[in-house]
Coordinates of C-alpha atoms and ligand atoms in Angstrom, one line a residue:
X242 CA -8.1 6.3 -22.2
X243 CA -8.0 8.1 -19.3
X244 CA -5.0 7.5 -17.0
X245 CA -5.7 8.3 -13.2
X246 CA -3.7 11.3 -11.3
X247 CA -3.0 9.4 -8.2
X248 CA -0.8 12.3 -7.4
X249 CA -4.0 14.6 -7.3
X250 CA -6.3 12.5 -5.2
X251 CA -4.0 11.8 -2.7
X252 CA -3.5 15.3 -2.2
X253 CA -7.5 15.3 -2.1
X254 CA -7.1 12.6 0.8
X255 CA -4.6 14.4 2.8
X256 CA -6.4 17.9 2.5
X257 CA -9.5 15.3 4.6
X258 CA -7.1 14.5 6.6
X259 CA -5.6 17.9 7.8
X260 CA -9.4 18.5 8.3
X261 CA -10.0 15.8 10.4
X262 CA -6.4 16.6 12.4
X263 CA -7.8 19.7 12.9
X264 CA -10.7 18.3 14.5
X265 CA -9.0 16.2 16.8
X266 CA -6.8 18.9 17.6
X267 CA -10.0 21.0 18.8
X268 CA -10.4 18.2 21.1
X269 CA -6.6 17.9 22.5
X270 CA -5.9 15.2 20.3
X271 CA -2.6 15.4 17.9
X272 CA -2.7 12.1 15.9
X273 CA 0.7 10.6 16.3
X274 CA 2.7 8.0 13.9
X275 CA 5.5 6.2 14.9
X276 CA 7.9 5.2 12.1
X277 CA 10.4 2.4 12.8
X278 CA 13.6 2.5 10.4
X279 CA 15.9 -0.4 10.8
X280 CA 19.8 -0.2 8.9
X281 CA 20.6 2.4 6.2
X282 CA 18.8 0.9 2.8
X283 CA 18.5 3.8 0.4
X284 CA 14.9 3.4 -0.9
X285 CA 13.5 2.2 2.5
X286 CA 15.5 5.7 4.0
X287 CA 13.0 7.7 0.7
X288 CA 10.2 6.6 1.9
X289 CA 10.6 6.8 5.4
X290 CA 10.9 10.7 4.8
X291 CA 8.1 10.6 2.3
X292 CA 5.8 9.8 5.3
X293 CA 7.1 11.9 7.5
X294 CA 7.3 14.9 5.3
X295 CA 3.3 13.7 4.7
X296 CA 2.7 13.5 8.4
X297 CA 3.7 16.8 8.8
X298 CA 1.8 18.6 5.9
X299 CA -1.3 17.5 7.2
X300 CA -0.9 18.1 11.2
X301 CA 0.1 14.3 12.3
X302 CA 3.0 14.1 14.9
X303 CA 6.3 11.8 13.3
X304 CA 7.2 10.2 15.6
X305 CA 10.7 9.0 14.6
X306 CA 12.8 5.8 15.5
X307 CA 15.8 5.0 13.5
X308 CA 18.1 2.0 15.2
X309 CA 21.2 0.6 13.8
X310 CA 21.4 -2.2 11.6
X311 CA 22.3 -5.1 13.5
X312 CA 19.4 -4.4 16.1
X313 CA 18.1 -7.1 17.3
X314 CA 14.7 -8.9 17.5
X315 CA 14.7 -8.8 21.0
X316 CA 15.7 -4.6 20.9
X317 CA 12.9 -4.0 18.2
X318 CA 10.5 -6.3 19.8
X319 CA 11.3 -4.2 23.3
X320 CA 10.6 -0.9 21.1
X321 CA 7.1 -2.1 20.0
X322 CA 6.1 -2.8 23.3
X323 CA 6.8 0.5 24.3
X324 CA 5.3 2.1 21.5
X325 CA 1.9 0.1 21.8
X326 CA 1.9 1.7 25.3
X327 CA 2.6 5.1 24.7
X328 CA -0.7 7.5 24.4
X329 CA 0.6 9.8 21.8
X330 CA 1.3 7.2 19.4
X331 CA -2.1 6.1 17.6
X332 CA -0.1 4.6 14.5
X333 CA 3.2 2.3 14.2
X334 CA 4.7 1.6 10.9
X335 CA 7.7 -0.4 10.8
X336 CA 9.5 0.0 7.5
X337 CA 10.1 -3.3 5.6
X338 CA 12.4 -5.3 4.8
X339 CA 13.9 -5.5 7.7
X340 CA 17.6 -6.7 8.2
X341 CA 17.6 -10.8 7.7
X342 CA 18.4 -11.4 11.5
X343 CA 14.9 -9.9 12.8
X344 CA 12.2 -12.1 12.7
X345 CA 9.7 -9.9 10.9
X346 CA 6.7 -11.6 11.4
X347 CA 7.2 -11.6 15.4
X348 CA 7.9 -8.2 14.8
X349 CA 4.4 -7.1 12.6
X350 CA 2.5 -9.7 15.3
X351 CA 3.9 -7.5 17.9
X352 CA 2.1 -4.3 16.8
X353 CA -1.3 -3.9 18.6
X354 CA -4.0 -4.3 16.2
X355 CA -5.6 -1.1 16.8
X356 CA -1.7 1.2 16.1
X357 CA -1.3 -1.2 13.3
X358 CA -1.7 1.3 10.6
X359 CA 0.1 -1.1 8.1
X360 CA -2.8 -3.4 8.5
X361 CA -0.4 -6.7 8.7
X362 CA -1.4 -8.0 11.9
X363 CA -3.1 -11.1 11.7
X364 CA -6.2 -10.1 13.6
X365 CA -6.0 -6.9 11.2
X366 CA -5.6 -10.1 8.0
X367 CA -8.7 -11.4 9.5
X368 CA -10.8 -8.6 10.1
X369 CA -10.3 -7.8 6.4
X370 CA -11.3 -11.9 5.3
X371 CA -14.2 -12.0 7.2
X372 CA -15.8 -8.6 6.4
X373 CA -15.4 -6.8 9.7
X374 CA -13.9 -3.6 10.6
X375 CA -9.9 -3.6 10.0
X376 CA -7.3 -1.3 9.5
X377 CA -6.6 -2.3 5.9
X378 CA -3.0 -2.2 4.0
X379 CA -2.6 1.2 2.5
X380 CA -1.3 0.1 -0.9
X381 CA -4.2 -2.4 -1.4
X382 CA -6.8 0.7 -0.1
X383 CA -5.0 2.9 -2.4
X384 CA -5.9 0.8 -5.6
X385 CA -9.4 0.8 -4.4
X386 CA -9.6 4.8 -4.1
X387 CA -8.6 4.7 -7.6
X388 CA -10.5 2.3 -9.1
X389 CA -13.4 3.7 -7.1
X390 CA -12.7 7.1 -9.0
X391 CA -13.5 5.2 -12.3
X392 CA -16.0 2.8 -11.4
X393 CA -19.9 3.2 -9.7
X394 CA -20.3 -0.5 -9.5
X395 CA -18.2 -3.2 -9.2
X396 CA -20.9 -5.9 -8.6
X397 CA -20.2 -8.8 -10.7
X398 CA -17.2 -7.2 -12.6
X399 CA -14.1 -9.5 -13.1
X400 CA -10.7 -8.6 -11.0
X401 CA -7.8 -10.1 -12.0
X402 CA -5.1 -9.7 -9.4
X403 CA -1.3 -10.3 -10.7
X404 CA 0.8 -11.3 -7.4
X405 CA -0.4 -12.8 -4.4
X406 CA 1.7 -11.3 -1.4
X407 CA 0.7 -10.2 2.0
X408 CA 1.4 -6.7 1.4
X409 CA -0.5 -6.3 -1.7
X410 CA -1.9 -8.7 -4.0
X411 CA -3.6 -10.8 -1.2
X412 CA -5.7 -7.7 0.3
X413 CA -6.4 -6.2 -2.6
X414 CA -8.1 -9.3 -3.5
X415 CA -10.4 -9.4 -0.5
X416 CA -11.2 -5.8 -0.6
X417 CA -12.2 -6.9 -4.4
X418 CA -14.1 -9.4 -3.2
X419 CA -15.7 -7.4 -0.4
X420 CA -17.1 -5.5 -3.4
X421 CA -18.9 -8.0 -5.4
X422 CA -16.2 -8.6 -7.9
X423 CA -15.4 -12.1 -9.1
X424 CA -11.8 -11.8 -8.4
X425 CA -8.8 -14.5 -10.0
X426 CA -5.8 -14.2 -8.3
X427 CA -3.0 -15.1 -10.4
X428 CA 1.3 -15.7 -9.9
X429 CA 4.7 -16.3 -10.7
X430 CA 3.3 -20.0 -11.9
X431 CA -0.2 -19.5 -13.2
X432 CA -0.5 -21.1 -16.4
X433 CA -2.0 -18.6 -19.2
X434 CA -1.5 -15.7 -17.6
X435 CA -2.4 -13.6 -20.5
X436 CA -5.6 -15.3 -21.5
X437 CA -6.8 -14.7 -18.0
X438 CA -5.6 -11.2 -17.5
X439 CA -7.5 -10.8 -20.9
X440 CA -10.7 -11.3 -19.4
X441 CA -10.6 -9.0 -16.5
X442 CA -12.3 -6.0 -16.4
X443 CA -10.4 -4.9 -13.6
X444 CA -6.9 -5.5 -13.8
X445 CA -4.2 -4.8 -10.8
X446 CA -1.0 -5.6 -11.7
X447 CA 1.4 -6.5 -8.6
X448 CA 4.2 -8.4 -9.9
X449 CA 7.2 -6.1 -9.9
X450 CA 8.1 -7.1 -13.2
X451 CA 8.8 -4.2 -16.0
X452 CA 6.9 -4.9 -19.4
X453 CA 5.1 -7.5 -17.9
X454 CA 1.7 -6.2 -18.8
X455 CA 1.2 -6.2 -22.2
X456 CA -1.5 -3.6 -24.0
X457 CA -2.9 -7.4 -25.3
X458 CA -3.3 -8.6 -22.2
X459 CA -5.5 -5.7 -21.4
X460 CA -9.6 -6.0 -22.3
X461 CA -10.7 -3.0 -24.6
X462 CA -12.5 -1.2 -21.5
X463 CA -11.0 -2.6 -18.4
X464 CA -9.6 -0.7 -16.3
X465 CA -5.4 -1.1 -15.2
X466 CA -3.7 0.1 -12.1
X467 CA -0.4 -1.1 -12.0
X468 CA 1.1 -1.4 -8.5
X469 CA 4.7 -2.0 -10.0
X470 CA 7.7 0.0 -8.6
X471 CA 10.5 -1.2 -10.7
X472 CA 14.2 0.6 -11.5
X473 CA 15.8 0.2 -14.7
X474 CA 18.4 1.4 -16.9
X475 CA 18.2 2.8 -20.4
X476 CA 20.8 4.3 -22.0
X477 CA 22.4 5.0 -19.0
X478 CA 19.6 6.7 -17.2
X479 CA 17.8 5.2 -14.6
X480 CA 14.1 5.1 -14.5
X481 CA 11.0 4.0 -12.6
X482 CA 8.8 2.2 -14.4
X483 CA 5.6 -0.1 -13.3
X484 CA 4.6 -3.3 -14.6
X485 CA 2.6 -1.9 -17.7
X486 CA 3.7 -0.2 -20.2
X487 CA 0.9 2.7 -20.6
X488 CA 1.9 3.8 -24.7
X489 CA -0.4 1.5 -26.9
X490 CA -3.6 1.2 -24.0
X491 CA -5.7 3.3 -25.8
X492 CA -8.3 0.9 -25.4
X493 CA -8.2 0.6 -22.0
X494 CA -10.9 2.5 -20.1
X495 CA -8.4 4.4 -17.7
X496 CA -5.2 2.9 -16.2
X497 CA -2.8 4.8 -13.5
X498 CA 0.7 5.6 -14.1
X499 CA 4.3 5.0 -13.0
X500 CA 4.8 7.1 -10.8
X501 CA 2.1 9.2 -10.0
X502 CA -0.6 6.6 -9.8
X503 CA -0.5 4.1 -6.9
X504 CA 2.5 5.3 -5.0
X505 CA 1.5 8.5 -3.7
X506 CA -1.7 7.0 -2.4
X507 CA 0.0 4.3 -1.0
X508 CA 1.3 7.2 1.5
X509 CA -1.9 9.6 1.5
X510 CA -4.0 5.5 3.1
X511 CA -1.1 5.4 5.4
X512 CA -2.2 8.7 6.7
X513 CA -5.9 8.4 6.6
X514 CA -5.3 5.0 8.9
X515 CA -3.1 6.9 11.7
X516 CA -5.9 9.7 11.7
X517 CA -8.7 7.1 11.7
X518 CA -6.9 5.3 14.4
X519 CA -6.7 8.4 16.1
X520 CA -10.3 9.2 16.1
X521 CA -11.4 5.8 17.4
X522 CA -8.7 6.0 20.3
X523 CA -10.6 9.8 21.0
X524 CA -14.6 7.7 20.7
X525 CA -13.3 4.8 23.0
Ligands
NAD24 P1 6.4 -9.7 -3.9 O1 7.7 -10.0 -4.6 O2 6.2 -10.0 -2.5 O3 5.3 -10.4 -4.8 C1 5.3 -10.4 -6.1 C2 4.2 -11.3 -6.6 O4 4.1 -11.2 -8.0 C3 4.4 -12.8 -6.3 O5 3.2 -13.4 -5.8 C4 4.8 -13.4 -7.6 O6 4.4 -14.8 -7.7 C5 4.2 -12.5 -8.6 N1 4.9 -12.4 -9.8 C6 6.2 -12.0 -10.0 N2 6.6 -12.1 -11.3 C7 5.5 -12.5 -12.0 C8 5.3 -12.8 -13.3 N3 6.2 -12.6 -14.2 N4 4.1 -13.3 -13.7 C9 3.1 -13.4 -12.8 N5 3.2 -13.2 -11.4 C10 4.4 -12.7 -11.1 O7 6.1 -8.1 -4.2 P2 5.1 -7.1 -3.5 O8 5.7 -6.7 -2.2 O9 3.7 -7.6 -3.6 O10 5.3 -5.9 -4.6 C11 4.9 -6.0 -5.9 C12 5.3 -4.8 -6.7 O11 4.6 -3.7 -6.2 C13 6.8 -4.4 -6.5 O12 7.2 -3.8 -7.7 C14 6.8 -3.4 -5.4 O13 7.9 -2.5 -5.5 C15 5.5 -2.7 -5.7 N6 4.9 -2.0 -4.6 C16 4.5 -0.7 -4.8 C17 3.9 -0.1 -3.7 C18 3.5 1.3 -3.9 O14 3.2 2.0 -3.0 N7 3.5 1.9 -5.1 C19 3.7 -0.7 -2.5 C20 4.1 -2.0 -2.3 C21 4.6 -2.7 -3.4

């Protein structure tokens, strides 16, 4: 089995970026991402610098906002609008979750489609159901790089999806779809989860539930990436884990790992978005 370096291609993904950046810099143009941190959560704080730290390997201007955490809806709504105004911001990325007294999804409506580099605006949503030109959710285009590293064709393969939410298992989905695939999307209350998850040939796990994915409930050549981010504690030590466990696979064709696999692409499509944004605000 081969099990996919998501590490490695995203550093191939950002290397086209810094290209790219450097174009746009030729031309005046310094991509810009604006990243929104609301409150002090620890793993929301990781990735936050993640990005940045990304943004500034490849060229990309951070733009950084970090307000306190009984801001407002109001006081973040006011931010956005400034931010969809400014001309050196191409990208805004608000970090989720936000603190419970924001309204979140006024927030993400908020964004202008064209700096919405998360792709969870619902004219963004919409774009990416009815086939037209979108800026698509990075973890969901992520999984696609991947698979597409391992796969030529994926007309008439079957995609089983394990979660359906906005952020991931939905898009992922479509973008599935968009590619032929006969695609089951499956949850917390499917019945026979393994039987179906047995007959995919592409199988994304999205749950967020450690051991979930068993090796029998993968098909002897199908293909595994396993969108899980999960802590846990053994022996003391505290690990990250996805939703499969990747020792006994063998038969898989290739599955990616935990970490390593989905979640530095995840950042590397976040990227690629704020510079594609950027070029289209440079052509229009
Ligand atoms: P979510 O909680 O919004 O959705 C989880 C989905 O999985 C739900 O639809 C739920 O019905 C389903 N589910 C949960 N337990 C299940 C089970 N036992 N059987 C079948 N279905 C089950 O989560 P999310 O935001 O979509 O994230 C999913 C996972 O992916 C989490 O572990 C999260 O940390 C991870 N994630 C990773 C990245 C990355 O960049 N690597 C990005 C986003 C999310």
């Amino acid at each position: 089995m081969k099990i996919i370096d998501g590490t490695a291609m995203a550093e191939g993904i950002l290397g086209k970026c810094a290209e790219a950046v450097a174009g746009l810099k030729s031309t005046g143009v310094i991509p810009g991402l604006a990243v929104v941190l609301v409150g002090h959560d620890p793993a929301s704080d990781i990735y936050v610098r993640r990005k940045i730290a990304k943004c500034r390997q490849v060229g990309v201007r951070a733009l950084e906002h970090r307000l306190p955490a009984a801001t407002t809806t109001a006081e973040l709504l006011k931010l956005i609008a400034s931010l969809n105004k400014n001309g050196e911001v191409d990208g805004i990325l608000v970090q989720l979750p936000l603190p419970r007294q924001i309204d979140e999804q006024a927030v993400l409506d908020a964004i202008i489609p064209s700096k919405d580099v998360d792709g969870f605006h619902p004219v963004n949503v919409g774009r990416l159901s009815t086939g037209g030109k979108a800026l698509v959710p990075c973890t969901p285009l992520g999984c696609m790089h991947l698979l597409s590293s391992v796969i030529d064709d994926f007309r008439g393969l079957k995609a089983v999806v394990i979660g359906k939410s906005n952020i991931v298992g939905k898009p992922v989905a479509m973008l599935l779809l968009d590619r032929e695939c006969t695609v089951t999307v499956t949850h917390v209350h499917t019945r026979n989860l393994p039987e179906i998850a047995r007959t995919a040939d592409i199988l994304v796990s999205a749950a967020g539930s450690p051991g979930l994915v068993r090796p029998d409930w993968v098909k002897p050549g199908a293909v595994l990436i396993d969108v899980g981010v999960n802590e846990i504690f053994e022996n003391g030590r505290r690990r990250i884990v996805g939703d499969a466990e990747l020792d006994g696979l063998t038969h898989a064709k290739a599955a990616t790992p935990v970490p390593g696999g989905v979640g530095p692409m995840t950042i590397a499509c976040l990227i690629e978005n704020t510079v594609r944004a950027a070029a289209i605000r440079v052509r229009t």
